Every structure is written in C-alpha cells, then in structure tokens.
Coordinates of C-alpha atoms in Angstrom, one line a residue:
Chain J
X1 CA 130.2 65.7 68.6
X2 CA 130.9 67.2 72.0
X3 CA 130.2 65.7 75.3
X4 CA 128.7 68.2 78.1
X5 CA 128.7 67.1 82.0
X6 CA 128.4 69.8 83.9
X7 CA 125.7 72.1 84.1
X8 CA 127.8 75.4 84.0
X9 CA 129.1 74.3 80.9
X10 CA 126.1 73.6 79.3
X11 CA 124.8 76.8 80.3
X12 CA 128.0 79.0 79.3
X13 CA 127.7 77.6 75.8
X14 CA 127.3 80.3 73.1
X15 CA 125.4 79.2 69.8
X16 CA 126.1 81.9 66.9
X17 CA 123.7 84.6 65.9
X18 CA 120.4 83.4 64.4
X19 CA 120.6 79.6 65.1
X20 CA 118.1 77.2 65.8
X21 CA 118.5 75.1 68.2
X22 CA 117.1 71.7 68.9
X23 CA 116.9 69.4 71.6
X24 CA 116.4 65.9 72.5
X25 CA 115.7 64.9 76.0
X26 CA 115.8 61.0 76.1
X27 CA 116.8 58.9 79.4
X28 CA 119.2 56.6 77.1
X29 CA 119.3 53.0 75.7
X30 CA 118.4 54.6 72.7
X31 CA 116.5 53.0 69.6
X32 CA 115.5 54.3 66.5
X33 CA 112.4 56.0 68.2
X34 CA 114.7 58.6 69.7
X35 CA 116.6 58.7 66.3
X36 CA 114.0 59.9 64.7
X37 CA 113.7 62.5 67.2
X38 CA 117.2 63.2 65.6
X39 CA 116.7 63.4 62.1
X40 CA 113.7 65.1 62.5
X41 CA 115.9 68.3 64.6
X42 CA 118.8 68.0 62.5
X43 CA 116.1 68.4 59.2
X44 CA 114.9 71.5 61.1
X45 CA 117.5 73.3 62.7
X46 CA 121.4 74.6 62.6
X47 CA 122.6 72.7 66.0
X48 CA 120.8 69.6 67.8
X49 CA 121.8 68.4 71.5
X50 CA 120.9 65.6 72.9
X51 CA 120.4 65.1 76.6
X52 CA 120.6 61.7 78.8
X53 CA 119.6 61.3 81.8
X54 CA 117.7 59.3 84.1
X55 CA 115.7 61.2 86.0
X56 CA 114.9 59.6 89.5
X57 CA 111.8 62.3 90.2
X58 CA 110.0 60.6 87.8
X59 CA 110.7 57.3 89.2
X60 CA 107.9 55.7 91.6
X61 CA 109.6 53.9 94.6
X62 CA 108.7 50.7 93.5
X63 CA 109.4 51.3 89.8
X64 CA 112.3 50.2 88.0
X65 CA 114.7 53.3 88.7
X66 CA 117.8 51.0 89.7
X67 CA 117.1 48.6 86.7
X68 CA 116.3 51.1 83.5
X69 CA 118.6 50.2 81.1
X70 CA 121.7 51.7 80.7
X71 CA 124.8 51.8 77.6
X72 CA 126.2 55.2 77.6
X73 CA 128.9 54.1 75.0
X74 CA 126.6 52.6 72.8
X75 CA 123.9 55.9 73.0
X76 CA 127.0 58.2 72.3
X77 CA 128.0 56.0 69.3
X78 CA 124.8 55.9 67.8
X79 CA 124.1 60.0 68.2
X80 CA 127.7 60.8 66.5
X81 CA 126.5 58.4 63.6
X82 CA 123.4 60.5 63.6
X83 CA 125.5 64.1 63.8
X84 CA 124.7 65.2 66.6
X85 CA 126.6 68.6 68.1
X86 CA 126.5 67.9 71.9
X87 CA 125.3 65.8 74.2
X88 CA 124.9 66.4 77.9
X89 CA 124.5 63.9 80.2
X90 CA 124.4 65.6 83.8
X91 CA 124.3 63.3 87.0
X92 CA 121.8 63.2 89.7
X93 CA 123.7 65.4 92.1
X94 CA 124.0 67.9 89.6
X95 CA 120.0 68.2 89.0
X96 CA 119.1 67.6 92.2
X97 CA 121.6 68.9 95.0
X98 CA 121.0 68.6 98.5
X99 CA 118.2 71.1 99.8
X100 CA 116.9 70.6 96.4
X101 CA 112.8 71.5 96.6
X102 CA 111.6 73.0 93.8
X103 CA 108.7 71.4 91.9
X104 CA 106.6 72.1 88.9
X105 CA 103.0 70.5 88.3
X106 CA 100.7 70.7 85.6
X107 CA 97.2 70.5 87.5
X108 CA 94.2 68.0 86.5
X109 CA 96.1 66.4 84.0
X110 CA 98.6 64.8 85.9
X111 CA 96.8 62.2 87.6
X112 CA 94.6 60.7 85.2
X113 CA 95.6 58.2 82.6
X114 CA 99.8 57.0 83.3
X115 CA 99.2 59.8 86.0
X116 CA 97.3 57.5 88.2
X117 CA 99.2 54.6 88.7
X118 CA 102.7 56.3 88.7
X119 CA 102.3 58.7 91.8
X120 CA 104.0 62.0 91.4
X121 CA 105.5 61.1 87.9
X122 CA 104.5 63.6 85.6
X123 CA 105.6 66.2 88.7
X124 CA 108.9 64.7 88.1
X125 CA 108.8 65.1 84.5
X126 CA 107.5 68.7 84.6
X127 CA 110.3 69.7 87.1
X128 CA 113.1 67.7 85.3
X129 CA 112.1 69.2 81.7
X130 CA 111.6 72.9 82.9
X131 CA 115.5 72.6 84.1
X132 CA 116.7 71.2 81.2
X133 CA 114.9 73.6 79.0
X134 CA 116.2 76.1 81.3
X135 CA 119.6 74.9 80.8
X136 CA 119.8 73.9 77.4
X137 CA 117.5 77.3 76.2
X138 CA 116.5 75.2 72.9
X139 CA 114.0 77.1 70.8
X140 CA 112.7 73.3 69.6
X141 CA 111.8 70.4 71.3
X142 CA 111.4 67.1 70.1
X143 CA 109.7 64.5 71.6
X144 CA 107.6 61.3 70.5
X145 CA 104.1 61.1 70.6
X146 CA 104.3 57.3 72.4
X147 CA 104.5 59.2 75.5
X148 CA 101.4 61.1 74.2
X149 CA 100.3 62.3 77.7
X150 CA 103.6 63.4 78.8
X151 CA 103.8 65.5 75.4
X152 CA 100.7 66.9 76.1
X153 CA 101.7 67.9 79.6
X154 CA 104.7 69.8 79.0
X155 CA 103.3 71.4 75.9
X156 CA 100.7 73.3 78.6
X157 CA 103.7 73.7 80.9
X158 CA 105.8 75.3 78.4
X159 CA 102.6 77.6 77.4
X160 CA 101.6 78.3 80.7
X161 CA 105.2 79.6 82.3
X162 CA 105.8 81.4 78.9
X163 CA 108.8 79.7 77.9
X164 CA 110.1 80.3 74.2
X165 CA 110.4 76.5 73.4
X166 CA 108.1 74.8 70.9
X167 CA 107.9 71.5 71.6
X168 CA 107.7 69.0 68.3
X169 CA 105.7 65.6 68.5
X170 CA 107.3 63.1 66.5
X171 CA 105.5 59.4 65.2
X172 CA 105.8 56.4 67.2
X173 CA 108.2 54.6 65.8
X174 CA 107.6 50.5 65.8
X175 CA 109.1 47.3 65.2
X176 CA 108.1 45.6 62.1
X177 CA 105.3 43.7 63.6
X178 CA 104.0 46.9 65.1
X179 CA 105.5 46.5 68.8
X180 CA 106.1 50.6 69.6
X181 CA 109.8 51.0 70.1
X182 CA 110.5 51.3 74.1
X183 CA 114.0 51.3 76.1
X184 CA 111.8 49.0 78.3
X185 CA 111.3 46.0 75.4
X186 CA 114.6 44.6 76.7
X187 CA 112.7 43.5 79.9
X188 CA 110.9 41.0 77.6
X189 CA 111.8 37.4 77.3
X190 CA 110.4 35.7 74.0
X191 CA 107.1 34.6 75.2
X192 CA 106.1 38.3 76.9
X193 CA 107.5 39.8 73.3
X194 CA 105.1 38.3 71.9
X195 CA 102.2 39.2 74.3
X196 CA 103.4 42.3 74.1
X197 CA 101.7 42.8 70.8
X198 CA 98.3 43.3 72.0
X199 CA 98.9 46.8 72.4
X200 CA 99.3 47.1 69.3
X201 CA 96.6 44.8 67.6
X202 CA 93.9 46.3 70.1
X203 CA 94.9 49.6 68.5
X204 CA 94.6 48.4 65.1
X205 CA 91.3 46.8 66.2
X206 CA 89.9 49.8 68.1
X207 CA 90.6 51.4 64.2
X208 CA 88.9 49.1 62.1
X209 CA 85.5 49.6 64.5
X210 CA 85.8 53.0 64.2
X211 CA 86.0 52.2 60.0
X212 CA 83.2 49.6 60.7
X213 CA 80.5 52.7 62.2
X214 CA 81.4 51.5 65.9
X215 CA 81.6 54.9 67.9
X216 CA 80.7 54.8 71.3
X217 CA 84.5 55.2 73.4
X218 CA 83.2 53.0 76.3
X219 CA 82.5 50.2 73.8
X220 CA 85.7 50.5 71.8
X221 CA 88.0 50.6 75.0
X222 CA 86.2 47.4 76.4
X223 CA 86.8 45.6 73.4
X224 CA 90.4 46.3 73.2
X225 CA 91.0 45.7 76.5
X226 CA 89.1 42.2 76.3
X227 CA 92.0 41.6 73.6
X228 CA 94.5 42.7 75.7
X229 CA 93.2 40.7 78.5
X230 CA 92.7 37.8 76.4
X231 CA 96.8 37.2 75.9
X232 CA 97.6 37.0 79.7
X233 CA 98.7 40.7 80.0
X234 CA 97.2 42.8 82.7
X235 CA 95.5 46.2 81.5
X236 CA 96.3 49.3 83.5
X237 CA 94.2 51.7 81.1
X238 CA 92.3 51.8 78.0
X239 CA 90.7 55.0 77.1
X240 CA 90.0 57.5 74.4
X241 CA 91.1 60.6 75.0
X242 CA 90.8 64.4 72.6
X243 CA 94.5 64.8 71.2
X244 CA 94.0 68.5 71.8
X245 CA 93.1 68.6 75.5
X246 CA 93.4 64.7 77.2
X247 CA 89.4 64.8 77.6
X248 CA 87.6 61.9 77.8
X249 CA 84.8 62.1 74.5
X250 CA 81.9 59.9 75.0
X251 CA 81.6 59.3 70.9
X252 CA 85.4 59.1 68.7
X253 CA 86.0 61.9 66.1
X254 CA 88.8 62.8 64.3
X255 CA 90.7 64.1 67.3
X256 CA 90.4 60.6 69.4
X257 CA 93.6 58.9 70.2
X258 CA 93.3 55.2 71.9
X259 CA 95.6 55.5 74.9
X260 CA 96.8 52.3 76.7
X261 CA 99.3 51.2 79.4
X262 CA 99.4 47.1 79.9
X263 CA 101.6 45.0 81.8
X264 CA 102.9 41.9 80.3
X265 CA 104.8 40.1 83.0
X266 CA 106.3 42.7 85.3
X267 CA 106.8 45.1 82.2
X268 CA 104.2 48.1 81.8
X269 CA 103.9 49.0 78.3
X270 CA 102.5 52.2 76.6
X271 CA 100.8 53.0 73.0
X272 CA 98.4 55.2 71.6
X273 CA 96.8 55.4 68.5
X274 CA 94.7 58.4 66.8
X275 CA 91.3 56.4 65.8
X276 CA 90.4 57.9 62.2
X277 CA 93.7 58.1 60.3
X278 CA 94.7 61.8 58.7
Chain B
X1 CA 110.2 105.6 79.3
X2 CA 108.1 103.0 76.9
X3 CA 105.2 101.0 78.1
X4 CA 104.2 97.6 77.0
X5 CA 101.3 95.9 77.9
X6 CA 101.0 92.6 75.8
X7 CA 103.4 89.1 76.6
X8 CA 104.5 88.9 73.0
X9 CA 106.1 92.5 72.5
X10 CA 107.5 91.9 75.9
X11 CA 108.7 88.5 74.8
X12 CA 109.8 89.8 71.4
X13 CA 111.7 92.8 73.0
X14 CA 116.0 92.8 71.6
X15 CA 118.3 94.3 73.8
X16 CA 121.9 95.4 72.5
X17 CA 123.8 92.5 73.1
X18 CA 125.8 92.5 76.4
X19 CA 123.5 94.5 77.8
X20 CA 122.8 93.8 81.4
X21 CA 119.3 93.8 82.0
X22 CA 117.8 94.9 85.7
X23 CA 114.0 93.6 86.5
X24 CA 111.5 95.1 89.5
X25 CA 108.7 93.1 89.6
X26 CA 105.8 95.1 91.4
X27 CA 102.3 95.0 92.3
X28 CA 102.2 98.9 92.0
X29 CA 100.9 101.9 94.3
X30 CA 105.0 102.6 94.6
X31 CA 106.7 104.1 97.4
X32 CA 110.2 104.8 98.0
X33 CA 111.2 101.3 98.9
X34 CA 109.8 100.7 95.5
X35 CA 111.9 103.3 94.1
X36 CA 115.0 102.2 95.8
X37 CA 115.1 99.2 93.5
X38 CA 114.8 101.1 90.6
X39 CA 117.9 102.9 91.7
X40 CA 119.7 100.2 92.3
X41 CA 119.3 98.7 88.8
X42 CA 120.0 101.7 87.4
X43 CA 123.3 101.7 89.4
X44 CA 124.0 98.6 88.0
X45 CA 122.5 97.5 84.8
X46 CA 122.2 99.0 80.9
X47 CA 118.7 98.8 81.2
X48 CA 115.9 98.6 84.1
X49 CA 112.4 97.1 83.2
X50 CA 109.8 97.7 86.2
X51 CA 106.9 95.2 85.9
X52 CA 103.2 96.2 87.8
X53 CA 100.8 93.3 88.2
X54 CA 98.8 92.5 91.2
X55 CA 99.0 89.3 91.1
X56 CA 95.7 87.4 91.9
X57 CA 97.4 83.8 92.2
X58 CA 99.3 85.2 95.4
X59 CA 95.7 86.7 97.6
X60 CA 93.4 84.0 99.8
X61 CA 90.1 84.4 99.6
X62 CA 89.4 86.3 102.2
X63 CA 92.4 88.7 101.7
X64 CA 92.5 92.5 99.7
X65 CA 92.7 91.6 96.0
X66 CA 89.9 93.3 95.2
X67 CA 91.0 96.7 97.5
X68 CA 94.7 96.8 97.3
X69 CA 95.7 100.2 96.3
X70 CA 96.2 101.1 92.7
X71 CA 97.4 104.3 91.1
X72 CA 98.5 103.7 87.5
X73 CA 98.9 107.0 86.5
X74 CA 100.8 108.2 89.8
X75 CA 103.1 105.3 89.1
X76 CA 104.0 105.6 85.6
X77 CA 105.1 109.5 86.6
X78 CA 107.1 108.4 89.4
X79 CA 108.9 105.5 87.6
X80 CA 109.6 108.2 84.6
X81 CA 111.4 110.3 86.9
X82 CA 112.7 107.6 88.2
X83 CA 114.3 106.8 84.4
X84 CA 112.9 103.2 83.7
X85 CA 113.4 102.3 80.5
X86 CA 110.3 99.8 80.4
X87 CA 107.3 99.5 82.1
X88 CA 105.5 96.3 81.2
X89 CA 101.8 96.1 82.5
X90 CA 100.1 93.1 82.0
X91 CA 96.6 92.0 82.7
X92 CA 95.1 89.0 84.8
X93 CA 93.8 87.5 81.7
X94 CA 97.1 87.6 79.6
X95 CA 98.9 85.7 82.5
X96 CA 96.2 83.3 83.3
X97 CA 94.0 82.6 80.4
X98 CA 91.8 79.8 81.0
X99 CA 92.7 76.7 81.6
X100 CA 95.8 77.8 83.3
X101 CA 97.1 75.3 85.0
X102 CA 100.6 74.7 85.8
X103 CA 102.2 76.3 89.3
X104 CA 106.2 75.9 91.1
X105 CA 106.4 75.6 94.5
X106 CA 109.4 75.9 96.7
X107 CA 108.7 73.0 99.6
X108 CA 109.3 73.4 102.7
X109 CA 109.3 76.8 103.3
X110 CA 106.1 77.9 101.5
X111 CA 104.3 77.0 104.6
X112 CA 106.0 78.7 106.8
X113 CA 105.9 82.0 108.5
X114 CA 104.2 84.3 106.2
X115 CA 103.0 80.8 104.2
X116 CA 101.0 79.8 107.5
X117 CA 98.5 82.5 107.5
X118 CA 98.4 82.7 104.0
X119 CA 97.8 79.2 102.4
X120 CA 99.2 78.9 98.9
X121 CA 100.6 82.9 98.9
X122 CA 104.1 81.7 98.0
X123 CA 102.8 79.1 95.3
X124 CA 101.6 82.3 93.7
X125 CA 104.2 84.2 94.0
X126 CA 106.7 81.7 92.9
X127 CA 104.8 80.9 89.7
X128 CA 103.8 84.5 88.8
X129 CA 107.7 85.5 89.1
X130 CA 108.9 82.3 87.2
X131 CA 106.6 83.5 84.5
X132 CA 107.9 87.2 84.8
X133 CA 111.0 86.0 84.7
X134 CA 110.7 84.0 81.8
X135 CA 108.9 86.8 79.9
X136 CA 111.3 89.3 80.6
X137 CA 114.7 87.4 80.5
X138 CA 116.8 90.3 83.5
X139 CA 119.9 89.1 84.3
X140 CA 119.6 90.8 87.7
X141 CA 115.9 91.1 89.7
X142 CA 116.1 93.6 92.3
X143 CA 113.5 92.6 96.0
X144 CA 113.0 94.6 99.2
X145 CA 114.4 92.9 102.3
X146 CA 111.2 93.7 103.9
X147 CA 109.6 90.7 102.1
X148 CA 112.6 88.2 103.5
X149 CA 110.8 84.9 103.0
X150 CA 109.5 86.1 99.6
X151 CA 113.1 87.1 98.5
X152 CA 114.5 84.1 100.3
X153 CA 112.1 80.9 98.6
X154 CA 112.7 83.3 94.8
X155 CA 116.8 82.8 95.8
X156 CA 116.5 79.2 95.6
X157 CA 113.6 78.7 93.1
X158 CA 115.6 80.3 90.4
X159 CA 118.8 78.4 91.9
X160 CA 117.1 75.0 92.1
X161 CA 115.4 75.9 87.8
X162 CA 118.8 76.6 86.7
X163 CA 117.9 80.2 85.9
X164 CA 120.1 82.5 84.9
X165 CA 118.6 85.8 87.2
X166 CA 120.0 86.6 90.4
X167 CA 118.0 88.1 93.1
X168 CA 119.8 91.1 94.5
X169 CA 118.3 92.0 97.7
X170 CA 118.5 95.7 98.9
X171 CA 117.4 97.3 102.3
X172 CA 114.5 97.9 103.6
X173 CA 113.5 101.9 103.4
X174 CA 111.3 103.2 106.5
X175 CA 109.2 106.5 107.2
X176 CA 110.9 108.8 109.5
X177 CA 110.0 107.5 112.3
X178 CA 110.9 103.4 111.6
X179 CA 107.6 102.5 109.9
X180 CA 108.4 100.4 106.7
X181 CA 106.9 101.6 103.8
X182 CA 104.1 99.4 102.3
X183 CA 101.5 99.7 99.8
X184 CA 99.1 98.7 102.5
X185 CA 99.9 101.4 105.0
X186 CA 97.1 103.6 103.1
X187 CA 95.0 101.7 105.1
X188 CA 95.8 102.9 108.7
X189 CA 94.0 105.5 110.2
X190 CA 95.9 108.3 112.2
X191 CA 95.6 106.2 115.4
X192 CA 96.4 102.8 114.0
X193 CA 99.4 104.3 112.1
X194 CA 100.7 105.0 115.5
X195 CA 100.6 101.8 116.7
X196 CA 102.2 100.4 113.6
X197 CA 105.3 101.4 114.9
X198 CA 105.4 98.8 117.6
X199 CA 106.8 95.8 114.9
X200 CA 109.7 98.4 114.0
X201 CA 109.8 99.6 117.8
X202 CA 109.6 95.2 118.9
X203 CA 113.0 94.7 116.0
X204 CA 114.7 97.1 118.1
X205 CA 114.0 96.6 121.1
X206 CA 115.3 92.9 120.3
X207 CA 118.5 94.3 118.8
X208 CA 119.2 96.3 122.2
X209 CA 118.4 93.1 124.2
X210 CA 121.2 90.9 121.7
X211 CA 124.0 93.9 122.4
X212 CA 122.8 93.6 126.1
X213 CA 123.6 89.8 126.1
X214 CA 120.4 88.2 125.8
X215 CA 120.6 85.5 123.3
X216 CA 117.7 83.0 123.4
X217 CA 115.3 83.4 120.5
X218 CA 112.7 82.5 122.2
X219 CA 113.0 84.9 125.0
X220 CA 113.6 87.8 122.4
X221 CA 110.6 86.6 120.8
X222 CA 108.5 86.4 123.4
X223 CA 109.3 90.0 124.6
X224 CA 109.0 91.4 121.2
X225 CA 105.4 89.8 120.9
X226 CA 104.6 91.4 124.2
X227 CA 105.5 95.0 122.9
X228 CA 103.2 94.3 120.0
X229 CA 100.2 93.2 121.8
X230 CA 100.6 95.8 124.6
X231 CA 99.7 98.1 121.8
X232 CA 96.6 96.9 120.6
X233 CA 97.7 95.0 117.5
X234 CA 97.3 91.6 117.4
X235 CA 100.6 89.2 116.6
X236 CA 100.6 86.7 113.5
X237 CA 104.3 85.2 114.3
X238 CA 107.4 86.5 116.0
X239 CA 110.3 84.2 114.6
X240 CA 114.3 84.6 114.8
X241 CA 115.1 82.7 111.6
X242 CA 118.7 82.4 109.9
X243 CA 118.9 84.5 107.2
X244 CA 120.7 81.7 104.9
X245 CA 118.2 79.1 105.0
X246 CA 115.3 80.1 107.1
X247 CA 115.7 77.7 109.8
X248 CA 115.1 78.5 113.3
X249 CA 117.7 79.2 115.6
X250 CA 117.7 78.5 119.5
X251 CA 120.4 81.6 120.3
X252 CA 121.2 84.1 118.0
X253 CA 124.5 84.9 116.0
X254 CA 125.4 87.1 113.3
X255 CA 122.5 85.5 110.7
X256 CA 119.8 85.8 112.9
X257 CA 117.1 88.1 111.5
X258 CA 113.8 88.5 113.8
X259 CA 111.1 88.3 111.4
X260 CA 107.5 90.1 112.0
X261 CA 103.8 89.9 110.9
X262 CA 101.0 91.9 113.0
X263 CA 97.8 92.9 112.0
X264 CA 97.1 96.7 112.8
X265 CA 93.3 96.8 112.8
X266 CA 92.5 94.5 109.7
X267 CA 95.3 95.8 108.0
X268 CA 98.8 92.8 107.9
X269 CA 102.1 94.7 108.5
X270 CA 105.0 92.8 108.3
X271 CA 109.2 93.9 109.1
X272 CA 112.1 92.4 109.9
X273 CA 116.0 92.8 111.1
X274 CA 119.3 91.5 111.3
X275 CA 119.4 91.7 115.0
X276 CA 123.3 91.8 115.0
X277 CA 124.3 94.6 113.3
X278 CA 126.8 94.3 110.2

C-alpha cells in the first residue's frame, strides 16, 4: 500500500492500460461502513485508492470541524488489511491555498433536508469531491447510501459537469442492534448510545406501517418522529423523500426512502431507510 | 477536418497516446482573432479541437442570445482551411438537459468589471467551460487577450479544480485601423464603426500618457473615459487592473493593463492593454 501527500504526486500517477480504477473518499476514523466501500471497489476493479481528508468547506462554523475524530495510524492499518493500493491524504493547504475561490453547487437540492440546517455544506462537499475526482481521475466511485442526500448530490454533479466517474452507492452498514455505523458514534456516552437507536427503530417502524396499509408520508414521518421524540433526542428532520430525485411524495411507493437527522445530546445523527423492501 | 456533434462520441473520442491535445472553445461567427488561436494550437499541439456553442448560461436577459451572429457553414470552411482536426458542435439541449442544475463560480472576481454589468455572465462561462473541458480532455486551451477577465477567472478556476488544462493566452488581433475584432462588430453601422475606435484610440492614448510620466490610474482613467464619451459612446467601466490578480492599482507599473467596456449604440465593445509596453 502506498501513501500519497501531495497533490502533484497523485496527479502524476500513471495506472496501466485498461484499468479500473476505484476510489474511496472518506474523512477517516474509519469503521466497517467505509470497508465495505472497500471490498465492494476491490470486487469491481484492478486498483482502489482511498482518500482521507477532512474537509473544513463542509464544516459549519459552529460544527464539530476541530473535534471530528481523528487516527491516521489506525485508518492506514486497517486499509492495508483491506488491500488497498494508495491512499492519499492531502492537507488543508494543499486543497485550499490562499486566494482559493472556486466553488461548485448543485442548485435546489442543496438546502433542503441536511442542507438546511448545515449552511453551505453540501457547497463544500460538491467543491471538495469535484477536486478530488479531478485529482484522483477514478472511473468508480464508492460511497454509502447513509449519506443518501449527499450521494444523490454529487451523482447530479458528476452528470451535470460531464465527468466520466460513476459513482456506486453502497448499504448502510450497522451495528448489530441496528445503530448505522458513523465516525460520529464515538461522541456517544452509554446512555445517548442507547437513545441513539431511535433512528433506527423509527425506520423500522415507519416500514412495518407501510406493511400495515399506512401510506400517507406526512403521517408516517409524524409518527416516527413522535418515537424519536419520545427518547429525549431532538429531531432535526423526518421526511420521505423519491430515491431517484430527493422529492417530497405525498403517498410512499417503492422508491420512498425515510430520511432522518436527530440529535441525541450534542451529537446529530443521520439514517435513511427505503420504505417497501426490494 | 471531422465534425461531431453528440457529448458521448466527443467523450468517447482516443487520441494516440502522448498526444498533446489543443482546445478553442468558441461561440462561432469566427474572425481572425478566432483564427489566431487555431494557429497557435496547431504551432504547438498534435491535435487542435475547435468547439462552437453560444452558450445561453453566459447572456442576461436583456442581452443578444437570441441575435448574436451565426454562420455555421462560413465557419466550418474557415476552420478547414484553417486545419482543425475536430470541430465539436453541440446543442443547448445536450449541455443543459432539464433539470440541470449544478454551476462553478470563481468568487470575487465574477462580479467585477465585465461581471457588474452582466450579473451571473462569468457563472456561465465558468461552468459551460468546466464542462467543455471535461468533455474534451485538451491539455492546452487557447483564449484571446481581449476577454482578460474571462481568461483571467478560467486561469484560476482550472488551478483552484486541480485540472490538468492550461490556458494559454495569445494577443489580441485588431482591424487595420486598431478596432478589435469581435463577433459583435457586425452590428455597427458605418458611422458607429467609426466611433468604435475611441476604446482602442482611449488604450493608447493612456499608454502615451504612462511613457510621458503620468502614473495615477485614476487620472489615466478618467482621461480615457473622457475620449470615449467625447465621441458619443457611452462608458461601462474604465479600470487599470493588474494583470496577475485583477486588483486595482493606484499608479501603474509594468502589470498594469487598462481594461475597457463601452457601448457603441446598443452594441458592448470591450479592449484592453498593457499600458507598459513589454
């Protein structure tokens, strides 16, 4: 496994003739979410990289930049268990020199949903992505459908600005009572692990009325967010949203995902579920 | 010469590898400033691909979309002669197909200049090239001086993306008697082509008035806006601006580039100059 830290170097690099290449973009403190992400390039293609790098446009300024979690040696150990060929781990000064001012934005969709309570975020993620994809030139990219939105964002960007990069959306991976694997769970003392949950059960709830005949999205989001409610965490969202396009449908069908953010404690948590299983 | 007029055969397109690959992006209705770029790619590169696209994103409302100057056929025959290897044409709809949604901009100096009379022309322009760019892959992309700020905020989009194209500027080419050439001086009448001279005839008369010692850019400024509206046309700006960054000098020095836009009847000239020669 070879570690990249420059840009010019990442951009020099010459893959032979013909292979495909995959990448990862992940902010570290890795778990078994991004792993999958992984396995899931190194089933598909010849070479896999593997960014890190925490990306302070995406950051609000009273968000939790300074604090995200943070174990390079760890992250590096765990991708060279996995096989991966490079990682590259630029800094801040690299990605974002002084005079920097160049920013990308997906219009209508970036300000609904996580969009409205984290000002300027997705503009952050857009900008941040389109240069890595730019440096890296990966013809795959994999990323997990927990961040569901942000998927669905740079899918449109990537279409949109005619890049040649397919992005892949990989399963939310969870812990084994169903809490969806997040760098951020580490903020969690025992008693908000456990809150934590609701996510998850309002989810599985919101399902099993959809099973039960219950249709109507306003209903089904103001149930689960009674759950959520009901444990002491705070609900920033709770909508249904069209997997293909992030519209709001009045009445679920086979292409509504529940989307939620919550806090519990200071943490904000996000999950999604699609409503009528495959 | 081949022509190609769909993204994917454009994407799709091989080159022999180590091929250097030369880009004019155009909105068509060529002249020899036009042409000049073509030669310069040629001079320099394996193989020259000349884009023509007016570009919607890039017009206000109010501006010419609709009766900017087209002359496909007059084109092709020039940029044949010219020996273009590619021609690639593609239509509104191919590069914005509903629900577009997802534009760059360059901050800071979008607004500016050029960007002040023309809200959200450089938003256009910087996503319509990014996409260009994308499409076509050149390693080199060859832009008239004569659109400075245009050629400056593309310098440091591509820069601040991580793309691998760099923007070689060439010098602007003038009628006979110091008139740029533009597309849009088909609009002037015999008279009002007369008094388009006055931006060239305002450059240098500033240029004489640097040799002769005067170094305050807002003196030159104010005496080249003076020439201009002692003709009849009607000044948009007169700025001295550095030529490295755009920033707005109090005396002038070797960077300092007087910078022009006048409307000539209803028709928008614009021109510019170093104003100490090289």
């Amino acid at each position: 496994m070879k570690l990249i830290n420059t840009l010019a170097e990442m951009q020099a690099l010459k893959h032979p003739e013909g292979f495909k290449i995959g990448f990862v973009p992940t902010m570290g403190y890795l778990h078994e979410g991004h792993l999958s992400l992984v396995d899931a390039s190194k089933k598909d293609c010849d070479l896999t990289i593997v960014s890190i790098f925490v990306n302070p446009a995406q950051f609000g300024e009273n968000e939790d930049l300074d604090s995200y979690p943070r174990d390079m040696e760890r992250d590096l150990s765990l991708l060279k268990a996995r096989g991966v060929d490079y990682v590259f781990f630029p800094d801040a000064q690299m990605m974002y020199p002084n005079g920097y001012r160049t920013w990308v934005e997906v219009e209508g969709l970036s300000d609904i949903l996580c969009g409205a309570s984290r000002k300027g975020h997705f503009r952050g993620v857009c900008t941040v992505v389109l240069k890595l994809v730019n440096i890296v030139k990966p013809h795959f990219m994999y990323m997990g459908d927990k961040d569901y939105q942000q998927q669905s964002i740079l899918r449109i960007m990537l279409k949109d600005l005619n890049l040649d990069t397919t992005i892949v959306g990989c399963p939310i991976v969870r812990e084994q009572d169903g809490l969806a694997k997040s760098s951020r769970n580490v903020y969690l003392d025992p008693n908000n692990r456990q809150i934590a949950l609701c996510l998850y059960r309002a989810l599985i709830q919101a399902q099993k009325e959809v099973r039960s005949g219950i249709l109507v999205a306003e209903t089904l989001a103001e149930h689960a967010a009674a759950l959520i409610e009901s444990t002491g965490a705070r609900v920033d969202y709770v909508k249904i949203i069209d997997s293909r396009d992030l519209n709001f449908p009045n009445e679920v069908n086979e292409h509504s995902r529940m989307v939620i953010a919550a806090y519990v404690g200071k943490t904000r948590l996000i999950d999604n579920m699609l409503l009528v299983s495959p």
